[in-house]
PDB file of C-alpha atoms in Angstrom:
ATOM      1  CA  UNK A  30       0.000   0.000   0.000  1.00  0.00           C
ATOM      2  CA  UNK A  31       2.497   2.037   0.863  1.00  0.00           C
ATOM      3  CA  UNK A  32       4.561   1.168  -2.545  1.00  0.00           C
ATOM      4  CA  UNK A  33       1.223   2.242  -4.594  1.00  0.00           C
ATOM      5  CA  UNK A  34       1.060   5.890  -2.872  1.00  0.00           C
ATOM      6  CA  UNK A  35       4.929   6.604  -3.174  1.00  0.00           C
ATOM      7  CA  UNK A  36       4.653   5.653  -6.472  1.00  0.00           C
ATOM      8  CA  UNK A  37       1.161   7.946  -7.395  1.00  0.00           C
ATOM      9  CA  UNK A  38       3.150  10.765  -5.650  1.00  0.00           C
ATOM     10  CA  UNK A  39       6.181  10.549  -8.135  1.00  0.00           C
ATOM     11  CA  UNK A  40       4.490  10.126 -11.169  1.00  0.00           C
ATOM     12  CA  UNK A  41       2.086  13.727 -10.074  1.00  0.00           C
ATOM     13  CA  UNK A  42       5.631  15.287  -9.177  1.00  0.00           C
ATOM     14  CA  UNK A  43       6.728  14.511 -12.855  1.00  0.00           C
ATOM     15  CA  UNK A  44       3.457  15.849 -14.736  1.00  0.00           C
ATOM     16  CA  UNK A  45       3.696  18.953 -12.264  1.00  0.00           C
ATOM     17  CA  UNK A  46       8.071  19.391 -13.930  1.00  0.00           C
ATOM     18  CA  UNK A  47       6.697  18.602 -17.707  1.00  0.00           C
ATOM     19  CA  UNK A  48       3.876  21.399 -17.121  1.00  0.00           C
ATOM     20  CA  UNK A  49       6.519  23.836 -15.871  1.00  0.00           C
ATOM     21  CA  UNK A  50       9.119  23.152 -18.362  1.00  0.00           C
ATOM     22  CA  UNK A  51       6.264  22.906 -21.032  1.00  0.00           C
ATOM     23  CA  UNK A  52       5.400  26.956 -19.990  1.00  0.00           C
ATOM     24  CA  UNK A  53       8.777  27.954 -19.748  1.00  0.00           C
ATOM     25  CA  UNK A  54       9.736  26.871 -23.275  1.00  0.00           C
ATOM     26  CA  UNK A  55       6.683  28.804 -24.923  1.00  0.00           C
ATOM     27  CA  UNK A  56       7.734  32.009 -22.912  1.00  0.00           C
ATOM     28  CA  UNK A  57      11.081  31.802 -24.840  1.00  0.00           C
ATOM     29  CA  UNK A  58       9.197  31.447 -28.593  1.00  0.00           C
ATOM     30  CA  UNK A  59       7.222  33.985 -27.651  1.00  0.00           C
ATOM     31  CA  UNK A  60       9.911  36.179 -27.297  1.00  0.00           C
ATOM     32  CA  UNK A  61      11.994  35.543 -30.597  1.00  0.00           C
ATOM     33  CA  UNK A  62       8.489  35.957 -32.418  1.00  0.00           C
ATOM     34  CA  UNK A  63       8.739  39.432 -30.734  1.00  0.00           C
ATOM     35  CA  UNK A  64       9.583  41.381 -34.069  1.00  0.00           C
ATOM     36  CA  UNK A  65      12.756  43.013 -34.612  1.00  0.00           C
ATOM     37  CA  UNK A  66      12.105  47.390 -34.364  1.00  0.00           C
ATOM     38  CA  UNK A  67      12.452  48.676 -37.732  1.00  0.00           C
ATOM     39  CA  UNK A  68      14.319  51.689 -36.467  1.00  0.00           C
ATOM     40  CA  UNK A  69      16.118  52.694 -33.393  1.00  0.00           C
ATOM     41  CA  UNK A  70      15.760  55.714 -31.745  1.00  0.00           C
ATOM     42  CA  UNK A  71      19.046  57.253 -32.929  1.00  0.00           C
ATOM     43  CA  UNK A  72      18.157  56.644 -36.251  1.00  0.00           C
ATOM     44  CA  UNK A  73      14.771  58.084 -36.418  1.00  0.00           C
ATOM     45  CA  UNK A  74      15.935  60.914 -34.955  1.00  0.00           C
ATOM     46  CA  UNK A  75      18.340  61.492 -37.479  1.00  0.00           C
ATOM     47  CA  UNK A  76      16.078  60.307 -40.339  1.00  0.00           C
ATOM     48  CA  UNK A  77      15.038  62.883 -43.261  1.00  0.00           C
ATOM     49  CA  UNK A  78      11.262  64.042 -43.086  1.00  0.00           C
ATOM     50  CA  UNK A  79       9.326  66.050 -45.047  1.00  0.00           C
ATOM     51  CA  UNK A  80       7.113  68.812 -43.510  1.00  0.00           C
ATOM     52  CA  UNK A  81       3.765  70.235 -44.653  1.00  0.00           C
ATOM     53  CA  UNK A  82       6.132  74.016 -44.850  1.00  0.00           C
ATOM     54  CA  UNK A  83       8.940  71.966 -46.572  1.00  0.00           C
ATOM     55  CA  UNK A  84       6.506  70.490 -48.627  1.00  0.00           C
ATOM     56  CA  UNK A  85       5.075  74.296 -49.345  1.00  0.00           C
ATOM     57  CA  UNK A  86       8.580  76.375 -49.876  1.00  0.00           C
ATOM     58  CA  UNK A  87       9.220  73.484 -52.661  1.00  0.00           C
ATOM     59  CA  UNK A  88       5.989  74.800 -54.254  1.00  0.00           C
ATOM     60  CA  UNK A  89       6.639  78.313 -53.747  1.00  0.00           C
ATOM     61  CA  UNK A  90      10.120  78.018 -55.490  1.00  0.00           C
ATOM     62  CA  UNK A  91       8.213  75.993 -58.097  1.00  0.00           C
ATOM     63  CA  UNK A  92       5.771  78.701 -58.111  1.00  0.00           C
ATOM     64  CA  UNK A  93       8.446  81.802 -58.444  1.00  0.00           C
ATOM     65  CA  UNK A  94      10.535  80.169 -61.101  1.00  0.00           C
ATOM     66  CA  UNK A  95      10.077  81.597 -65.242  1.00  0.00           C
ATOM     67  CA  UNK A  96       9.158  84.998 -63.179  1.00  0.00           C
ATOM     68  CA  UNK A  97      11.212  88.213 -65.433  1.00  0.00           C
ATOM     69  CA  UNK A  98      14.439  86.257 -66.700  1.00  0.00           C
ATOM     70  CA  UNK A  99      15.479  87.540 -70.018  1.00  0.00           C
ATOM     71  CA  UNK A 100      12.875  90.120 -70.246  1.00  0.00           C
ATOM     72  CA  UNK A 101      13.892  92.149 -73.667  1.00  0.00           C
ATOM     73  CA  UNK A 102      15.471  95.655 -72.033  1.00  0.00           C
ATOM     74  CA  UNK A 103      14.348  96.892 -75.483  1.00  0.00           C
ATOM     75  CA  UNK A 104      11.030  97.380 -75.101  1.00  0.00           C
ATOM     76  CA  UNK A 105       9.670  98.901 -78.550  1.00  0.00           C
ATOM     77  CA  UNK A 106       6.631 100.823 -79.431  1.00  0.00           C
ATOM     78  CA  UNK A 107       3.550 100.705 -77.997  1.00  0.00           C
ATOM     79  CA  UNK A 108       0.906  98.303 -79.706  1.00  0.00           C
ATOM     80  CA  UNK A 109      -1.339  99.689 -82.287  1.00  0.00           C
ATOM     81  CA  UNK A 110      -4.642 100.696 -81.097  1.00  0.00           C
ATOM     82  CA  UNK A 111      -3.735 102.035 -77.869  1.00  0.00           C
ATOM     83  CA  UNK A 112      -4.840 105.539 -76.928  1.00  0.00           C
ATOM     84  CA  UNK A 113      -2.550 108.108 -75.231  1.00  0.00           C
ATOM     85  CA  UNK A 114      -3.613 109.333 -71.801  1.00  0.00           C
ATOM     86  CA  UNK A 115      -5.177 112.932 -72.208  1.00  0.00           C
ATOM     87  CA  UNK A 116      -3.894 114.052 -69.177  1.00  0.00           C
ATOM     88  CA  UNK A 117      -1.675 111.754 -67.031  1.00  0.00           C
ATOM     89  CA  UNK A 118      -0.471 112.171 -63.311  1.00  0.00           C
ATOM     90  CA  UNK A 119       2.750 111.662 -65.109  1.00  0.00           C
ATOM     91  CA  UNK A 120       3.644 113.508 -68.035  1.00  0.00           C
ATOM     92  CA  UNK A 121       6.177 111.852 -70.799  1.00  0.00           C
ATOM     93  CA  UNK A 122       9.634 113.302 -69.741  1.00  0.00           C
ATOM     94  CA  UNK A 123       8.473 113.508 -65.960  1.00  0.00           C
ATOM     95  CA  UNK A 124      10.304 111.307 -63.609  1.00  0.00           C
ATOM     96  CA  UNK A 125       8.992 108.643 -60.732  1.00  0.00           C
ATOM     97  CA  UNK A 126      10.216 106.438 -58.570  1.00  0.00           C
ATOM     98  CA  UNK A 127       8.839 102.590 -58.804  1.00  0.00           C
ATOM     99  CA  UNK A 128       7.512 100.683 -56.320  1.00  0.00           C
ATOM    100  CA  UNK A 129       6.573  97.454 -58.168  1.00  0.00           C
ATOM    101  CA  UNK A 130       8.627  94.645 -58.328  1.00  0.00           C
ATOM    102  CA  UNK A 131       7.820  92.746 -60.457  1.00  0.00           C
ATOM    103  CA  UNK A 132      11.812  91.980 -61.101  1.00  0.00           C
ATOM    104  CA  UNK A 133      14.954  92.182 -58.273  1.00  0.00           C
ATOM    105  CA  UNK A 134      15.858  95.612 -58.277  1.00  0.00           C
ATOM    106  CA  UNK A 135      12.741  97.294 -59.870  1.00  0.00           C
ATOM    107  CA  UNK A 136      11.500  98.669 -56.276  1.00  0.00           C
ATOM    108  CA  UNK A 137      12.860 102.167 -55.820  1.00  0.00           C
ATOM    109  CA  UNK A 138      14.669 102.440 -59.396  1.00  0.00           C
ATOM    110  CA  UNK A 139      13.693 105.897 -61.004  1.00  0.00           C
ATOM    111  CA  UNK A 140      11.983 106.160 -64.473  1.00  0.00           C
ATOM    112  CA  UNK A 141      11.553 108.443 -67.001  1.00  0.00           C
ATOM    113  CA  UNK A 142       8.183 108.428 -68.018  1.00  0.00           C
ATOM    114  CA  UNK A 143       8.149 107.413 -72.046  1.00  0.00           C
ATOM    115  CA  UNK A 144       3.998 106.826 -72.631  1.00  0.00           C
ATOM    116  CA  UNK A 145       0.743 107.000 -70.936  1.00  0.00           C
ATOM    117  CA  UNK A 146      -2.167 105.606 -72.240  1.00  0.00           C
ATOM    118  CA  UNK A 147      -5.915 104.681 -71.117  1.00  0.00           C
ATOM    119  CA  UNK A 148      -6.500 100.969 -71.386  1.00  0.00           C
ATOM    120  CA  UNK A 149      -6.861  97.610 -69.532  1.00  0.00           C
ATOM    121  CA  UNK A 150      -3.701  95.904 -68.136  1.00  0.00           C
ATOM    122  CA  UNK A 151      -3.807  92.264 -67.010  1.00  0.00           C
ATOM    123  CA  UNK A 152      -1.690  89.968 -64.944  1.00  0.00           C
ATOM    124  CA  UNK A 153      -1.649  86.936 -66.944  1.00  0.00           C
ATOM    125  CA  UNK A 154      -0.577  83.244 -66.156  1.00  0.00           C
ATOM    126  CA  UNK A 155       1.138  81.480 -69.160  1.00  0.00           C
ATOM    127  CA  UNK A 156       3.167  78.404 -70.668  1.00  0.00           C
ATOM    128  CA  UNK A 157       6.346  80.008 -72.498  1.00  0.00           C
ATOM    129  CA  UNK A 158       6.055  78.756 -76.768  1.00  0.00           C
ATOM    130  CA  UNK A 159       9.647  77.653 -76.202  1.00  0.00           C
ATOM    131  CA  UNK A 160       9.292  75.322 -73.449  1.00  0.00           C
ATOM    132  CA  UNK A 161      10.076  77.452 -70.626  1.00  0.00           C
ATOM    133  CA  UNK A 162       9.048  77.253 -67.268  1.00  0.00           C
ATOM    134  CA  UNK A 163       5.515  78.420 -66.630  1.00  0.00           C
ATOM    135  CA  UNK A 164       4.858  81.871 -65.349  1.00  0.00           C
ATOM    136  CA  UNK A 165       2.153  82.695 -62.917  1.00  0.00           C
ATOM    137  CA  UNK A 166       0.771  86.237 -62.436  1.00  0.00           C
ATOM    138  CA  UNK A 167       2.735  88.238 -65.179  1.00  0.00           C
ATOM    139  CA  UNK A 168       2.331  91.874 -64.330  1.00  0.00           C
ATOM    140  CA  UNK A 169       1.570  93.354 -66.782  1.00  0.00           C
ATOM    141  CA  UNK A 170      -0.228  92.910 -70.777  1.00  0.00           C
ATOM    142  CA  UNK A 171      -2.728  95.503 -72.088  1.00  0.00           C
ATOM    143  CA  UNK A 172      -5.609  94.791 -73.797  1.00  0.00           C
ATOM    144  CA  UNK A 173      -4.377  95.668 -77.610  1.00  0.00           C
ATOM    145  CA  UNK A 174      -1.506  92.529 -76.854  1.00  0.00           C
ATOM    146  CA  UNK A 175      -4.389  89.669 -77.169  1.00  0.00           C
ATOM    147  CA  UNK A 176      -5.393  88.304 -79.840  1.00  0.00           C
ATOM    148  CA  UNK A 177      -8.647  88.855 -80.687  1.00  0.00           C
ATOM    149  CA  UNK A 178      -9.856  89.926 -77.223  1.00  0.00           C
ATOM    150  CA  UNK A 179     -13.213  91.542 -77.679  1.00  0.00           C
ATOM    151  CA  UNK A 180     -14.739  94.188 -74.753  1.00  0.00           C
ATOM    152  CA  UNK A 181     -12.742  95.353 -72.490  1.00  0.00           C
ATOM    153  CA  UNK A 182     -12.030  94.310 -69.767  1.00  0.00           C
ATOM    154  CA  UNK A 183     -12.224  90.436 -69.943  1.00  0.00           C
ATOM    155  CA  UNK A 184     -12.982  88.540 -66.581  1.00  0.00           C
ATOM    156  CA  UNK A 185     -10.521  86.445 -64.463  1.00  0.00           C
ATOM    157  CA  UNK A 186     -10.191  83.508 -65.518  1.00  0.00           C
ATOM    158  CA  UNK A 187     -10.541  84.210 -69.574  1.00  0.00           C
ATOM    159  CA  UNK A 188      -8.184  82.083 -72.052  1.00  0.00           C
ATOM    160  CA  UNK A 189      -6.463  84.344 -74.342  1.00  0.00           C
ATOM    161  CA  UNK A 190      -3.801  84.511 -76.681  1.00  0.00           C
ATOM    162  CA  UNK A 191      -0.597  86.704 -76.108  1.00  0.00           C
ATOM    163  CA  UNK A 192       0.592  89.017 -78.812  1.00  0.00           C
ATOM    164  CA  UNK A 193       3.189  90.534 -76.766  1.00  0.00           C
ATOM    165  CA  UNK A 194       6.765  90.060 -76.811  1.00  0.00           C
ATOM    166  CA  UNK A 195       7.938  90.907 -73.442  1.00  0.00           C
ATOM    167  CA  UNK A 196      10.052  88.229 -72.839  1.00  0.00           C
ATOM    168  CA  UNK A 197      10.730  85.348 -75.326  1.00  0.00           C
ATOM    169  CA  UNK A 198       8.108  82.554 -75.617  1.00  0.00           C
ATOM    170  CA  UNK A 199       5.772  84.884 -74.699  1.00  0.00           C
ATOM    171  CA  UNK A 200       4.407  85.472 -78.136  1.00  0.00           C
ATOM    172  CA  UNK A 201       1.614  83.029 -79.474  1.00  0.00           C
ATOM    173  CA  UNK A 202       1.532  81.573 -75.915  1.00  0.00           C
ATOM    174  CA  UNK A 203      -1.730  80.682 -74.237  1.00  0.00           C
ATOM    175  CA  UNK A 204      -3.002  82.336 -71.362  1.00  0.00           C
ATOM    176  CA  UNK A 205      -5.528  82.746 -68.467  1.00  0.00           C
ATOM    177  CA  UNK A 206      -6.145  85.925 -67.143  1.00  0.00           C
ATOM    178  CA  UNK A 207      -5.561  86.486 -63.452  1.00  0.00           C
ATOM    179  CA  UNK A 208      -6.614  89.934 -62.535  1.00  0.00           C
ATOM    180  CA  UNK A 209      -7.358  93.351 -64.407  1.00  0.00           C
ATOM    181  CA  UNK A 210      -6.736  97.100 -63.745  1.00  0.00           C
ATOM    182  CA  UNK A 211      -8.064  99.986 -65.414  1.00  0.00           C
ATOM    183  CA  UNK A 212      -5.384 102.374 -64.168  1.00  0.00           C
ATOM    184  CA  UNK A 213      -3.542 104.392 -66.732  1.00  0.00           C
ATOM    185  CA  UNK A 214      -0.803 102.385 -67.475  1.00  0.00           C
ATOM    186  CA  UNK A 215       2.911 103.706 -68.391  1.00  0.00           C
ATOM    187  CA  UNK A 216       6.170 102.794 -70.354  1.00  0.00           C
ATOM    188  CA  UNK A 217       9.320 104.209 -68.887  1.00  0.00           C
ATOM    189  CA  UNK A 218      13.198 103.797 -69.525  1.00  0.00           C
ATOM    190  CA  UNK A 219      15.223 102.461 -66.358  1.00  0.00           C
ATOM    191  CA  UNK A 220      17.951 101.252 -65.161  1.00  0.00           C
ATOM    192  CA  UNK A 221      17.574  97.972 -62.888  1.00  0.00           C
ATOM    193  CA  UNK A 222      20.548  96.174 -61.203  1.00  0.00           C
ATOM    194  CA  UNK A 223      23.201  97.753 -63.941  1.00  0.00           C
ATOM    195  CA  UNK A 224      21.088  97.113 -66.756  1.00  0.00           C
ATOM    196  CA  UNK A 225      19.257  99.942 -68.928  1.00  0.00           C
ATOM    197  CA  UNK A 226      16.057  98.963 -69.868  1.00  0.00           C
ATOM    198  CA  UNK A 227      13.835 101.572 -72.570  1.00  0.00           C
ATOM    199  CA  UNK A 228      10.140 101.676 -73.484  1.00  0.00           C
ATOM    200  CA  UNK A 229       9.619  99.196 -70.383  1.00  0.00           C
ATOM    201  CA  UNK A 230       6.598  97.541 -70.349  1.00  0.00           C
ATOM    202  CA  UNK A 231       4.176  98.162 -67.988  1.00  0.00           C
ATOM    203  CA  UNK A 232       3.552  99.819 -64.867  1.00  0.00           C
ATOM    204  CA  UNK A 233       0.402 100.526 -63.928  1.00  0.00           C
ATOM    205  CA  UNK A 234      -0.063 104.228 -62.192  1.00  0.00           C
ATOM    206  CA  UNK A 235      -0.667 102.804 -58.188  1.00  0.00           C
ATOM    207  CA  UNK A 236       3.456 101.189 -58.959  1.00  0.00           C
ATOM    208  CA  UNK A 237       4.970 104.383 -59.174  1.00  0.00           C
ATOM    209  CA  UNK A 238       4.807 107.456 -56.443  1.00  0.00           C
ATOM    210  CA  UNK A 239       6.545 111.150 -57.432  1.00  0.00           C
ATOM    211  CA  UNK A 240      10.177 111.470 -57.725  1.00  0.00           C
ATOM    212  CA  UNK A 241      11.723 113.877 -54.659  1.00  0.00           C
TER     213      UNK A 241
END
């Protein structure tokens, strides 16, 4: 009797060792399935991210580039049609002081004032004929360099056709008109960062202020 129990008591003290081992052994897999971190701390901290303002300077750059470069500083005539200001605020051979820029450089340069004349003048956003960069908000084009253009003035938003030949590829290029002014707008020789420019086109009259 005595045999029987001794032996009922070993065989319950090796189930209760299997049981233990048995737990301890799927504590250890469940640790090496613990997947690896993809990134230590270090690392992430000196990982490059991109930020909504990053993200927005790019677009501003994007947005800045095919702006004034190699805009002709030989301006020519005015466009036929146009009609000379009666009675400006300032007279051809007066001088003023610019306050657009529209180009480095432009804001305080004096001008000598070359043409006024009543019309429309429109910033314009347009795809260059020679594969240039876009531009976006061209300041300025009148009214008589569209093709075609109908009443004055045309809404925001209108598709023209550019007959002006500000800058190159700017000719025959398509366009969407961004805003309009029906300010006198002038022509005026200047000089800009070292270069002369004459018959410069346009300023509209609330970019320039009287010269002391």
């Amino acid at each position: 009797m005595k045999k029987s129990i001794w032996t009922t008591s070993m065989a319950a003290t090796a189930a209760a060792s299997m049981l233990a081992l048995t737990a301890c052994g799927g504590t250890a897999e469940e640790e090496d399935a613990q997947p690896a971190p993809s990134q230590t701390a270090s690392e992430a901290a000196t990982a490059p991210s991109t930020s909504p303002e990053s993200s927005n300077m790019d677009m501003g750059m994007d947005h800045g580039s095919g702006g004034m470069a190699g805009h002709n500083p030989e301006g020519g005539p005015p466009p036929e049609g146009i009609e000379t200001a009666a009675d400006p605020t300032y007279p051809i051979d007066s001088t003023a002081v610019l306050t657009a820029d529209h180009m480095p450089g432009m804001a305080g340069s004096e001008a000598t004032i070359t043409g006024a004349f009543d019309t429309t003048a429109y910033s314009v956003s347009y795809t260059p004929t020679d594969g240039g960069e876009p531009v976006v908000d061209h300041k300025w084009v009148v009214h008589e360099e569209l093709e075609d253009p109908g009443e004055a003035p045309l809404p925001a938003g209108t598709e023209v056709v550019l007959e002006a030949n500000h800058m190159p590829g700017m000719e025959g290029a398509e366009a969407t008109i961004e805003s309009s002014t029906e300010e006198t707008v002038y022509m005026v020789d200047t000089t800009i960062d070292g270069m002369e420019m004459a018959n410069h086109k346009w300023f509209v009259e609330s970019e320039l202020q009287p010269a002391e």
